[in-house]
mmCIF file of C-alpha atoms in Angstrom:
data_model
loop_
_atom_site.group_PDB
_atom_site.id
_atom_site.type_symbol
_atom_site.label_atom_id
_atom_site.label_comp_id
_atom_site.label_asym_id
_atom_site.label_seq_id
_atom_site.Cartn_x
_atom_site.Cartn_y
_atom_site.Cartn_z
ATOM 1 C CA MET A 22 -87.668 -192.650 66.275
ATOM 2 C CA ASN A 23 -90.881 -192.936 67.284
ATOM 3 C CA LYS A 24 -92.838 -196.167 65.173
ATOM 4 C CA SER A 25 -94.792 -193.538 63.328
ATOM 5 C CA LYS A 26 -91.789 -191.674 61.943
ATOM 6 C CA LEU A 27 -89.861 -194.680 61.365
ATOM 7 C CA LYS A 28 -92.981 -195.655 58.975
ATOM 8 C CA GLU A 29 -93.405 -192.274 57.549
ATOM 9 C CA PHE A 30 -88.904 -192.591 56.428
ATOM 10 C CA PHE A 31 -90.021 -195.884 55.033
ATOM 11 C CA MET A 32 -92.234 -194.615 52.984
ATOM 12 C CA CYS A 33 -90.429 -191.704 52.287
ATOM 13 C CA THR A 34 -87.376 -194.137 50.628
ATOM 14 C CA ARG A 35 -90.191 -195.236 48.163
ATOM 15 C CA PRO A 36 -90.533 -199.519 48.620
ATOM 16 C CA HIS A 37 -92.593 -200.174 45.800
ATOM 17 C CA SER A 38 -89.036 -199.571 43.866
ATOM 18 C CA TYR A 39 -87.211 -201.976 45.439
ATOM 19 C CA PRO A 40 -88.118 -204.473 43.163
ATOM 20 C CA ALA A 41 -86.356 -202.556 40.914
ATOM 21 C CA SER A 42 -83.154 -203.145 42.056
ATOM 22 C CA ILE A 43 -83.590 -206.756 42.950
ATOM 23 C CA ALA A 44 -84.275 -207.681 39.034
ATOM 24 C CA PRO A 45 -80.784 -206.499 37.941
ATOM 25 C CA VAL A 46 -79.263 -208.452 40.829
ATOM 26 C CA LEU A 47 -81.053 -211.504 40.190
ATOM 27 C CA PHE A 48 -80.605 -211.551 36.807
ATOM 28 C CA GLY A 49 -77.226 -210.898 36.978
ATOM 29 C CA ALA A 50 -76.366 -213.656 39.529
ATOM 30 C CA THR A 51 -78.377 -216.628 37.789
ATOM 31 C CA TYR A 52 -76.660 -215.391 34.158
ATOM 32 C CA ALA A 53 -73.732 -216.595 35.856
ATOM 33 C CA LEU A 54 -75.207 -220.203 35.978
ATOM 34 C CA GLY A 55 -74.472 -220.664 33.080
ATOM 35 C CA TYR A 56 -70.894 -220.905 33.904
ATOM 36 C CA GLU A 57 -68.554 -223.237 36.341
ATOM 37 C CA ILE A 58 -69.118 -221.604 39.825
ATOM 38 C CA LYS A 59 -69.724 -222.793 42.885
ATOM 39 C CA PHE A 60 -72.906 -220.141 43.314
ATOM 40 C CA SER A 61 -71.709 -217.674 46.010
ATOM 41 C CA ILE A 62 -75.301 -217.035 48.768
ATOM 42 C CA LEU A 63 -73.448 -214.426 50.909
ATOM 43 C CA LYS A 64 -72.245 -212.156 48.313
ATOM 44 C CA PHE A 65 -75.232 -212.775 46.302
ATOM 45 C CA ILE A 66 -76.945 -211.157 49.994
ATOM 46 C CA LEU A 67 -74.999 -208.748 50.135
ATOM 47 C CA PHE A 68 -74.935 -207.077 47.167
ATOM 48 C CA LEU A 69 -78.857 -206.771 46.851
ATOM 49 C CA LEU A 70 -78.523 -205.327 50.033
ATOM 50 C CA ALA A 71 -76.237 -202.850 49.111
ATOM 51 C CA CYS A 72 -77.960 -202.080 45.919
ATOM 52 C CA LEU A 73 -81.117 -202.236 47.783
ATOM 53 C CA LEU A 74 -79.862 -199.102 50.213
ATOM 54 C CA ILE A 75 -77.968 -196.788 47.398
ATOM 55 C CA GLN A 76 -81.582 -197.078 45.585
ATOM 56 C CA ALA A 77 -83.467 -196.079 48.634
ATOM 57 C CA ALA A 78 -80.446 -193.585 50.030
ATOM 58 C CA THR A 79 -81.023 -191.951 46.209
ATOM 59 C CA ASN A 80 -85.228 -191.892 46.572
ATOM 60 C CA LEU A 81 -84.400 -189.695 49.289
ATOM 61 C CA PHE A 82 -82.627 -187.694 47.636
ATOM 62 C CA ASN A 83 -84.529 -187.184 45.279
ATOM 63 C CA GLU A 84 -87.556 -185.936 47.470
ATOM 64 C CA TYR A 85 -84.582 -184.209 49.302
ATOM 65 C CA TYR A 86 -83.422 -181.978 45.905
ATOM 66 C CA ASP A 87 -86.673 -182.084 44.181
ATOM 67 C CA TYR A 88 -87.990 -180.283 47.393
ATOM 68 C CA LYS A 89 -85.160 -177.527 47.234
ATOM 69 C CA HIS A 90 -85.741 -176.811 43.675
ATOM 70 C CA GLY A 91 -89.317 -176.458 43.663
ATOM 71 C CA LEU A 92 -90.678 -179.294 42.030
ATOM 72 C CA ASP A 93 -92.529 -181.028 44.880
ATOM 73 C CA LYS A 94 -96.135 -180.064 45.352
ATOM 74 C CA VAL A 95 -98.621 -181.740 47.988
ATOM 75 C CA ASP A 96 -100.871 -183.301 45.310
ATOM 76 C CA SER A 97 -97.593 -184.100 43.450
ATOM 77 C CA GLU A 98 -97.293 -187.117 41.867
ATOM 78 C CA GLY A 99 -94.414 -189.970 42.569
ATOM 79 C CA ILE A 100 -93.970 -189.049 45.532
ATOM 80 C CA SER A 101 -94.628 -189.342 49.075
ATOM 81 C CA GLY A 102 -94.534 -186.300 49.703
ATOM 82 C CA SER A 103 -92.854 -186.552 53.330
ATOM 83 C CA ILE A 104 -91.227 -183.662 53.087
ATOM 84 C CA VAL A 105 -93.763 -180.495 51.931
ATOM 85 C CA LYS A 106 -97.011 -182.914 54.078
ATOM 86 C CA GLY A 107 -94.478 -181.298 57.148
ATOM 87 C CA ASN A 108 -94.205 -185.464 58.204
ATOM 88 C CA LEU A 109 -90.424 -185.600 58.538
ATOM 89 C CA SER A 110 -87.924 -182.386 57.624
ATOM 90 C CA PRO A 111 -85.662 -181.418 55.094
ATOM 91 C CA ARG A 112 -82.662 -182.448 57.309
ATOM 92 C CA GLU A 113 -83.993 -185.913 58.112
ATOM 93 C CA VAL A 114 -84.285 -186.562 55.091
ATOM 94 C CA MET A 115 -80.887 -185.977 54.088
ATOM 95 C CA VAL A 116 -79.189 -187.255 57.392
ATOM 96 C CA GLY A 117 -81.346 -190.280 56.113
ATOM 97 C CA ALA A 118 -80.036 -190.491 53.132
ATOM 98 C CA LEU A 119 -76.205 -190.354 54.437
ATOM 99 C CA VAL A 120 -77.020 -193.353 57.599
ATOM 100 C CA LEU A 121 -78.201 -195.674 54.461
ATOM 101 C CA TYR A 122 -74.972 -194.717 52.071
ATOM 102 C CA GLU A 123 -72.520 -195.521 54.894
ATOM 103 C CA LEU A 124 -74.446 -198.667 54.920
ATOM 104 C CA ALA A 125 -74.184 -199.289 51.578
ATOM 105 C CA PHE A 126 -70.554 -198.439 51.930
ATOM 106 C CA LEU A 127 -69.980 -200.902 54.738
ATOM 107 C CA LEU A 128 -71.784 -203.366 52.537
ATOM 108 C CA GLY A 129 -69.547 -202.548 49.881
ATOM 109 C CA LEU A 130 -66.205 -203.353 52.334
ATOM 110 C CA ILE A 131 -67.152 -206.433 52.896
ATOM 111 C CA LEU A 132 -67.582 -207.077 49.326
ATOM 112 C CA THR A 133 -64.343 -206.027 48.519
ATOM 113 C CA PHE A 134 -62.313 -208.189 51.253
ATOM 114 C CA MET A 135 -64.067 -211.175 49.506
ATOM 115 C CA THR A 136 -63.373 -210.258 46.179
ATOM 116 C CA SER A 137 -61.133 -207.246 44.410
ATOM 117 C CA PHE A 138 -60.419 -203.585 45.600
ATOM 118 C CA TYR A 139 -62.071 -202.787 42.585
ATOM 119 C CA VAL A 140 -65.154 -202.919 43.711
ATOM 120 C CA LEU A 141 -64.741 -200.131 46.202
ATOM 121 C CA LEU A 142 -64.030 -198.268 42.823
ATOM 122 C CA VAL A 143 -67.374 -199.426 41.093
ATOM 123 C CA GLY A 144 -69.218 -198.392 44.062
ATOM 124 C CA LEU A 145 -67.953 -195.076 45.143
ATOM 125 C CA VAL A 146 -69.153 -194.809 41.127
ATOM 126 C CA CYS A 147 -72.398 -195.947 41.472
ATOM 127 C CA MET A 148 -73.303 -193.907 44.936
ATOM 128 C CA LEU A 149 -72.337 -190.352 43.535
ATOM 129 C CA ALA A 150 -74.328 -191.497 40.011
ATOM 130 C CA GLY A 151 -77.000 -191.814 42.316
ATOM 131 C CA TYR A 152 -76.578 -188.632 44.522
ATOM 132 C CA PHE A 153 -76.024 -186.596 41.412
ATOM 133 C CA TYR A 154 -78.922 -187.935 39.809
ATOM 134 C CA THR A 155 -80.752 -185.316 42.140
ATOM 135 C CA GLY A 156 -78.256 -183.626 43.743
ATOM 136 C CA GLY A 157 -75.213 -180.841 42.833
ATOM 137 C CA LYS A 158 -75.869 -178.139 40.478
ATOM 138 C CA TYR A 159 -76.099 -179.643 37.477
ATOM 139 C CA PRO A 160 -78.322 -182.566 38.329
ATOM 140 C CA ILE A 161 -78.896 -185.621 35.392
ATOM 141 C CA ALA A 162 -82.661 -186.005 36.119
ATOM 142 C CA TYR A 163 -83.082 -182.262 34.544
ATOM 143 C CA SER A 164 -80.998 -183.122 31.630
ATOM 144 C CA PRO A 165 -81.856 -185.954 28.712
ATOM 145 C CA PHE A 166 -79.858 -188.035 29.553
ATOM 146 C CA GLY A 167 -81.562 -189.487 32.537
ATOM 147 C CA GLU A 168 -83.004 -192.075 30.849
ATOM 148 C CA VAL A 169 -79.057 -193.674 29.268
ATOM 149 C CA VAL A 170 -77.586 -192.817 32.607
ATOM 150 C CA SER A 171 -79.824 -194.437 34.921
ATOM 151 C CA GLY A 172 -80.768 -197.223 32.216
ATOM 152 C CA PHE A 173 -76.288 -197.882 33.102
ATOM 153 C CA PHE A 174 -76.033 -198.482 36.436
ATOM 154 C CA MET A 175 -79.582 -199.438 37.523
ATOM 155 C CA GLY A 176 -79.107 -202.268 33.935
ATOM 156 C CA THR A 177 -75.452 -203.066 33.033
ATOM 157 C CA ILE A 178 -73.422 -201.683 35.752
ATOM 158 C CA ILE A 179 -75.279 -203.682 39.050
ATOM 159 C CA ILE A 180 -76.149 -207.294 36.562
ATOM 160 C CA ALA A 181 -71.729 -207.124 35.471
ATOM 161 C CA LEU A 182 -71.360 -206.815 39.668
ATOM 162 C CA SER A 183 -73.632 -209.144 40.385
ATOM 163 C CA PHE A 184 -72.403 -211.738 37.931
ATOM 164 C CA TYR A 185 -69.190 -210.928 39.212
ATOM 165 C CA PHE A 186 -69.639 -212.163 42.697
ATOM 166 C CA GLN A 187 -70.519 -215.471 40.918
ATOM 167 C CA THR A 188 -67.449 -215.639 38.315
ATOM 168 C CA GLU A 189 -65.108 -213.164 39.596
ATOM 169 C CA TYR A 190 -64.689 -211.251 36.455
ATOM 170 C CA VAL A 191 -67.004 -209.902 34.349
ATOM 171 C CA ASN A 192 -66.592 -210.489 29.885
ATOM 172 C CA ALA A 193 -69.059 -209.466 26.983
ATOM 173 C CA ASP A 194 -72.011 -211.379 27.299
ATOM 174 C CA ILE A 195 -72.804 -210.067 30.783
ATOM 175 C CA ILE A 196 -72.704 -206.864 28.670
ATOM 176 C CA VAL A 197 -74.788 -207.979 25.974
ATOM 177 C CA VAL A 198 -77.355 -209.798 27.855
ATOM 178 C CA SER A 199 -77.444 -206.528 30.085
ATOM 179 C CA LEU A 200 -79.185 -204.762 27.322
ATOM 180 C CA PRO A 201 -82.918 -205.364 27.977
ATOM 181 C CA LEU A 202 -83.061 -204.336 31.245
ATOM 182 C CA PHE A 203 -80.914 -201.410 30.262
ATOM 183 C CA ILE A 204 -83.420 -200.009 28.243
ATOM 184 C CA MET A 205 -86.582 -200.631 30.327
ATOM 185 C CA ILE A 206 -85.228 -199.573 33.097
ATOM 186 C CA GLY A 207 -84.458 -196.161 30.825
ATOM 187 C CA ALA A 208 -88.297 -196.430 30.139
ATOM 188 C CA ILE A 209 -89.535 -196.420 33.079
ATOM 189 C CA LEU A 210 -87.775 -192.872 33.699
ATOM 190 C CA LEU A 211 -88.749 -191.954 29.970
ATOM 191 C CA ALA A 212 -91.911 -192.883 31.563
ATOM 192 C CA ASN A 213 -91.954 -189.896 34.366
ATOM 193 C CA ASN A 214 -90.449 -187.517 32.279
ATOM 194 C CA ILE A 215 -93.657 -188.238 30.306
ATOM 195 C CA ARG A 216 -95.683 -187.774 33.052
ATOM 196 C CA ASP A 217 -94.208 -184.609 34.353
ATOM 197 C CA LEU A 218 -93.483 -183.165 31.117
ATOM 198 C CA ASP A 219 -95.274 -179.488 31.378
ATOM 199 C CA ASN A 220 -94.016 -179.389 35.328
ATOM 200 C CA ASP A 221 -90.482 -180.504 34.407
ATOM 201 C CA LYS A 222 -90.874 -177.919 31.377
ATOM 202 C CA GLU A 223 -91.660 -174.977 33.939
ATOM 203 C CA SER A 224 -89.424 -175.620 35.685
ATOM 204 C CA GLY A 225 -86.417 -175.162 33.901
ATOM 205 C CA ARG A 226 -85.919 -179.169 32.881
ATOM 206 C CA ARG A 227 -84.302 -180.483 29.882
ATOM 207 C CA THR A 228 -84.947 -183.982 30.069
ATOM 208 C CA TYR A 229 -85.667 -185.623 27.004
ATOM 209 C CA ALA A 230 -89.419 -185.761 26.629
ATOM 210 C CA ILE A 231 -88.848 -182.221 26.698
ATOM 211 C CA LEU A 232 -86.431 -182.314 23.712
ATOM 212 C CA VAL A 233 -88.251 -184.391 21.460
ATOM 213 C CA GLY A 234 -92.397 -183.633 22.738
ATOM 214 C CA ARG A 235 -94.544 -185.878 24.325
ATOM 215 C CA ASN A 236 -95.729 -188.095 21.199
ATOM 216 C CA ASN A 237 -91.925 -188.765 19.746
ATOM 217 C CA ALA A 238 -90.979 -189.654 23.671
ATOM 218 C CA ILE A 239 -94.226 -192.378 23.058
ATOM 219 C CA LYS A 240 -93.026 -193.133 19.860
ATOM 220 C CA THR A 241 -89.210 -193.559 21.834
ATOM 221 C CA MET A 242 -91.132 -196.392 24.329
ATOM 222 C CA ALA A 243 -92.124 -198.325 21.384
ATOM 223 C CA CYS A 244 -89.415 -198.692 20.164
ATOM 224 C CA SER A 245 -87.689 -199.159 22.775
ATOM 225 C CA PHE A 246 -89.972 -202.016 24.146
ATOM 226 C CA ILE A 247 -90.078 -203.530 20.702
ATOM 227 C CA LEU A 248 -86.302 -203.738 21.264
ATOM 228 C CA VAL A 249 -86.290 -205.335 24.404
ATOM 229 C CA TYR A 250 -88.153 -208.408 22.484
ATOM 230 C CA LEU A 251 -86.190 -208.319 19.085
ATOM 231 C CA LEU A 252 -83.439 -208.513 21.389
ATOM 232 C CA ASN A 253 -84.576 -211.372 24.029
ATOM 233 C CA VAL A 254 -85.083 -213.413 20.419
ATOM 234 C CA LEU A 255 -81.705 -212.772 18.714
ATOM 235 C CA PHE A 256 -80.061 -213.547 22.513
ATOM 236 C CA ILE A 257 -81.600 -217.120 21.560
ATOM 237 C CA PHE A 258 -80.283 -217.148 17.602
ATOM 238 C CA THR A 259 -76.849 -216.053 19.292
ATOM 239 C CA LYS A 260 -76.544 -218.644 21.701
ATOM 240 C CA TYR A 261 -76.698 -215.993 24.424
ATOM 241 C CA ALA A 262 -79.949 -217.230 25.735
ATOM 242 C CA SER A 263 -82.311 -220.087 25.601
ATOM 243 C CA TRP A 264 -85.426 -220.995 24.030
ATOM 244 C CA TRP A 265 -87.484 -220.492 27.510
ATOM 245 C CA ASN A 266 -86.244 -215.993 26.754
ATOM 246 C CA LEU A 267 -89.693 -216.524 24.640
ATOM 247 C CA LEU A 268 -91.349 -216.352 28.268
ATOM 248 C CA VAL A 269 -90.842 -212.152 27.751
ATOM 249 C CA PHE A 270 -93.878 -212.079 24.941
ATOM 250 C CA VAL A 271 -96.447 -213.146 27.937
ATOM 251 C CA THR A 272 -95.686 -209.171 28.547
ATOM 252 C CA ILE A 273 -96.839 -208.390 25.122
ATOM 253 C CA PRO A 274 -99.815 -207.037 26.429
ATOM 254 C CA LEU A 275 -99.178 -204.894 28.935
ATOM 255 C CA ALA A 276 -96.519 -203.130 27.242
ATOM 256 C CA ILE A 277 -99.408 -202.913 24.905
ATOM 257 C CA LYS A 278 -101.583 -201.229 27.020
ATOM 258 C CA ILE A 279 -98.901 -198.849 28.177
ATOM 259 C CA ILE A 280 -98.670 -196.929 25.273
ATOM 260 C CA LYS A 281 -102.011 -197.031 24.548
ATOM 261 C CA GLY A 282 -102.472 -195.526 27.884
ATOM 262 C CA PHE A 283 -99.536 -192.425 27.036
ATOM 263 C CA SER A 284 -101.525 -192.261 24.477
ATOM 264 C CA ALA A 285 -105.285 -191.149 25.233
ATOM 265 C CA ASN A 286 -104.060 -189.369 28.052
ATOM 266 C CA ASN A 287 -102.606 -186.211 28.546
ATOM 267 C CA HIS A 288 -102.966 -184.950 32.590
ATOM 268 C CA LYS A 289 -100.496 -186.803 34.924
ATOM 269 C CA LYS A 290 -103.273 -188.115 36.884
ATOM 270 C CA THR A 291 -104.594 -190.559 33.910
ATOM 271 C CA MET A 292 -101.375 -191.155 33.422
ATOM 272 C CA ALA A 293 -99.433 -191.706 36.475
ATOM 273 C CA PRO A 294 -100.964 -195.040 36.419
ATOM 274 C CA TYR A 295 -99.145 -196.321 32.949
ATOM 275 C CA MET A 296 -96.180 -195.056 35.171
ATOM 276 C CA VAL A 297 -96.422 -197.664 37.582
ATOM 277 C CA LEU A 298 -97.024 -200.147 34.335
ATOM 278 C CA THR A 299 -93.896 -199.513 32.324
ATOM 279 C CA ALA A 300 -92.272 -200.042 36.593
ATOM 280 C CA LYS A 301 -93.874 -203.597 36.481
ATOM 281 C CA LEU A 302 -92.933 -204.095 33.226
ATOM 282 C CA THR A 303 -89.416 -203.639 33.295
ATOM 283 C CA ILE A 304 -89.858 -205.869 36.935
ATOM 284 C CA PHE A 305 -91.572 -208.562 34.859
ATOM 285 C CA ILE A 306 -89.287 -208.489 32.088
ATOM 286 C CA GLY A 307 -86.572 -209.019 34.425
ATOM 287 C CA PHE A 308 -87.721 -211.939 36.219
ATOM 288 C CA ILE A 309 -89.059 -213.539 33.769
ATOM 289 C CA MET A 310 -85.323 -213.566 32.348
ATOM 290 C CA SER A 311 -83.692 -214.398 35.233
ATOM 291 C CA LEU A 312 -86.490 -217.178 35.590
ATOM 292 C CA ALA A 313 -84.930 -218.247 31.796
ATOM 293 C CA ASN A 314 -81.938 -218.716 32.916
ATOM 294 C CA ILE A 315 -82.767 -220.942 36.109
ATOM 295 C CA LEU A 316 -84.172 -223.319 33.747
ATOM 296 C CA LYS A 317 -81.529 -223.366 30.838
ATOM 297 C CA TYR A 318 -79.679 -224.481 34.070
ATOM 298 C CA LEU A 319 -81.908 -226.945 35.656
ATOM 299 C CA ILE A 320 -83.323 -228.730 32.253
ATOM 300 C CA ASN A 321 -80.574 -228.280 29.633
#
């Protein structure tokens, strides 16, 4: 495979989405610093690489199946366009996704040997969720449950696993504190579905945004953002987090900008920047909450 083909393949994996996988891995690992552990850099790196590979493969599956279902056009927003532009064949994209899954599986085996057999089982379930997100007869992304499923797997499950690799157990605390990223990762998909509402409706999708309507979907997003900030305050007073978590409030202007942007625009091209900003807001909140964990560990 020549350099231009490799570059095209890399862009098809949508590298701009990678930070959305890094943030929950980092948060889960840094939250473990509050416990008596010997931090394992090796486990952290192996798990991070596995998550990135699964994320990249899932994006390739999305590219492949959205093309097969006739959703992607040359001028579609939010896609690499590798297939519709003829830069990669559908077979090349599918084979690439499967290769990335094989690499992620190998990393999963290494982590399993280092920890527990249950890790492999959970990893396989995550990989199946990544495939059936747009693959299969009833794709998750085409249903009203896409936001919840993506938030659960990319938020709660990844955070819990990252925590587990450092502590060798999962407790109620890590599940509770995963909720803000659960919500924010779901919000990324909600923003995507608000932007694509008209096209999705024409293609027969039944997303949450379609079922409740554009205005109610935007209101849901606004409520989600408010809940994330309130949860961080609640965590402080219930000892799940420290006062450092108040740093997430610096992102409020960005959250307001996103809601105003979606409310003032109704065309996919003019809404696209606010979908990107939603992803950035999620990443910022994830990294700030991770920073709060580190500061609590170092200063308290």
